[in-house]
């Protein structure tokens, strides 16, 4: 793994997990010190993160963690719902039994994450569940399109989880119910539940207000904080 890849993965993890806040200004110099590398790979990592939709690079002002608006969330979630509904339809035609097996394996991972109360593991298992649907659709372009918003939506889920005490239970129940509907060949119901499962984020997530966001932008973390966040 190159230094740029390492910096990108560390920062991506901190953003997706919610450790770095929406709208927060990122210090290239401090991050480089925390990671024990020069500023060049960190600067390159910022560009990669921008392409993922996770940061905004403002000339002469700095780099900031993305700040989604309600419209951003609506557009991303509807885009994802359209893609996954199409992918699920194709997957159910191609290999419904293999699809159910793959989803069941992801559900086992999700249950383990709940048992050990580890959100990072749950988020990975959640993503793995939806990737199973995309893989079984047999269209690599659907997966590439999905990647346009997948990481930003992971970060949104982290903020949703932190503000809703029943998030894990509700999410796990819906994933299990979708798998069961597919196993029973109730495909229309499974597709409808998938769409509702994705779009619920529009009603559930609480985005930062303008005043809070301004305070976040002016915040300055210490070197020790960066070292802890990126460890």
mmCIF file of C-alpha atoms in Angstrom, residues 85-174:
data_model
loop_
_atom_site.group_PDB
_atom_site.id
_atom_site.type_symbol
_atom_site.label_atom_id
_atom_site.label_comp_id
_atom_site.label_asym_id
_atom_site.label_seq_id
_atom_site.Cartn_x
_atom_site.Cartn_y
_atom_site.Cartn_z
ATOM 1 C CA UNK A 85 -33.867 -2.003 -7.013
ATOM 2 C CA UNK A 86 -32.655 -2.632 -10.563
ATOM 3 C CA UNK A 87 -29.776 -4.785 -9.296
ATOM 4 C CA UNK A 88 -32.077 -6.827 -7.077
ATOM 5 C CA UNK A 89 -34.475 -7.472 -9.955
ATOM 6 C CA UNK A 90 -31.612 -8.791 -12.091
ATOM 7 C CA UNK A 91 -30.117 -10.843 -9.248
ATOM 8 C CA UNK A 92 -33.453 -12.515 -8.478
ATOM 9 C CA UNK A 93 -33.776 -13.581 -12.111
ATOM 10 C CA UNK A 94 -30.178 -14.813 -12.437
ATOM 11 C CA UNK A 95 -29.557 -16.687 -9.177
ATOM 12 C CA UNK A 96 -32.057 -16.260 -6.332
ATOM 13 C CA UNK A 97 -30.641 -19.149 -4.294
ATOM 14 C CA UNK A 98 -27.067 -17.880 -4.517
ATOM 15 C CA UNK A 99 -28.273 -14.410 -3.632
ATOM 16 C CA UNK A 100 -30.040 -15.644 -0.488
ATOM 17 C CA UNK A 101 -26.931 -17.572 0.555
ATOM 18 C CA UNK A 102 -24.738 -14.507 0.144
ATOM 19 C CA UNK A 103 -27.157 -12.310 2.103
ATOM 20 C CA UNK A 104 -27.332 -14.900 4.871
ATOM 21 C CA UNK A 105 -23.539 -14.837 5.229
ATOM 22 C CA UNK A 106 -23.623 -11.044 5.574
ATOM 23 C CA UNK A 107 -26.404 -11.298 8.179
ATOM 24 C CA UNK A 108 -24.207 -13.602 10.270
ATOM 25 C CA UNK A 109 -21.520 -10.892 10.221
ATOM 26 C CA UNK A 110 -24.079 -8.257 11.207
ATOM 27 C CA UNK A 111 -25.286 -10.355 14.133
ATOM 28 C CA UNK A 112 -21.714 -10.769 15.355
ATOM 29 C CA UNK A 113 -21.148 -7.001 15.184
ATOM 30 C CA UNK A 114 -24.284 -6.420 17.253
ATOM 31 C CA UNK A 115 -23.213 -9.036 19.790
ATOM 32 C CA UNK A 116 -19.857 -7.313 20.332
ATOM 33 C CA UNK A 117 -21.385 -3.801 20.020
ATOM 34 C CA UNK A 118 -18.938 -2.716 17.328
ATOM 35 C CA UNK A 119 -20.437 -0.255 14.859
ATOM 36 C CA UNK A 120 -17.479 -0.328 12.477
ATOM 37 C CA UNK A 121 -17.941 -4.064 11.992
ATOM 38 C CA UNK A 122 -21.681 -3.606 11.564
ATOM 39 C CA UNK A 123 -21.150 -0.938 8.911
ATOM 40 C CA UNK A 124 -18.829 -3.250 6.973
ATOM 41 C CA UNK A 125 -21.315 -6.117 7.163
ATOM 42 C CA UNK A 126 -24.136 -3.791 6.116
ATOM 43 C CA UNK A 127 -22.132 -2.700 3.081
ATOM 44 C CA UNK A 128 -21.252 -6.333 2.310
ATOM 45 C CA UNK A 129 -24.972 -7.213 2.297
ATOM 46 C CA UNK A 130 -25.757 -4.620 -0.359
ATOM 47 C CA UNK A 131 -22.649 -5.520 -2.364
ATOM 48 C CA UNK A 132 -23.980 -9.089 -2.570
ATOM 49 C CA UNK A 133 -27.052 -7.760 -4.381
ATOM 50 C CA UNK A 134 -24.920 -5.772 -6.816
ATOM 51 C CA UNK A 135 -22.540 -8.660 -7.528
ATOM 52 C CA UNK A 136 -25.358 -11.083 -8.248
ATOM 53 C CA UNK A 137 -26.920 -8.625 -10.702
ATOM 54 C CA UNK A 138 -24.086 -9.470 -13.098
ATOM 55 C CA UNK A 139 -23.574 -5.901 -14.318
ATOM 56 C CA UNK A 140 -20.248 -4.334 -13.348
ATOM 57 C CA UNK A 141 -21.457 -0.892 -14.406
ATOM 58 C CA UNK A 142 -24.108 -0.958 -11.680
ATOM 59 C CA UNK A 143 -21.330 -1.497 -9.141
ATOM 60 C CA UNK A 144 -19.286 1.377 -10.556
ATOM 61 C CA UNK A 145 -22.299 3.694 -10.438
ATOM 62 C CA UNK A 146 -23.024 2.586 -6.870
ATOM 63 C CA UNK A 147 -19.515 3.622 -5.833
ATOM 64 C CA UNK A 148 -20.321 7.259 -6.673
ATOM 65 C CA UNK A 149 -22.317 7.645 -3.445
ATOM 66 C CA UNK A 150 -21.560 4.512 -1.391
ATOM 67 C CA UNK A 151 -18.867 5.997 0.841
ATOM 68 C CA UNK A 152 -20.720 9.242 1.543
ATOM 69 C CA UNK A 153 -23.809 7.248 2.502
ATOM 70 C CA UNK A 154 -21.683 5.129 4.857
ATOM 71 C CA UNK A 155 -20.710 8.320 6.654
ATOM 72 C CA UNK A 156 -24.348 9.397 6.829
ATOM 73 C CA UNK A 157 -25.275 6.043 8.351
ATOM 74 C CA UNK A 158 -22.640 6.570 11.053
ATOM 75 C CA UNK A 159 -24.257 9.859 12.048
ATOM 76 C CA UNK A 160 -27.697 8.248 11.913
ATOM 77 C CA UNK A 161 -26.547 5.432 14.185
ATOM 78 C CA UNK A 162 -25.125 7.868 16.721
ATOM 79 C CA UNK A 163 -28.431 9.702 17.016
ATOM 80 C CA UNK A 164 -30.896 6.817 17.017
ATOM 81 C CA UNK A 165 -30.769 4.249 19.799
ATOM 82 C CA UNK A 166 -32.693 1.578 17.888
ATOM 83 C CA UNK A 167 -30.746 1.925 14.639
ATOM 84 C CA UNK A 168 -28.970 -1.434 14.833
ATOM 85 C CA UNK A 169 -32.073 -3.361 15.780
ATOM 86 C CA UNK A 170 -34.236 -1.772 13.072
ATOM 87 C CA UNK A 171 -31.553 -2.113 10.411
ATOM 88 C CA UNK A 172 -30.847 -5.749 11.279
ATOM 89 C CA UNK A 173 -34.547 -6.626 11.296
ATOM 90 C CA UNK A 174 -35.050 -5.096 7.850
#
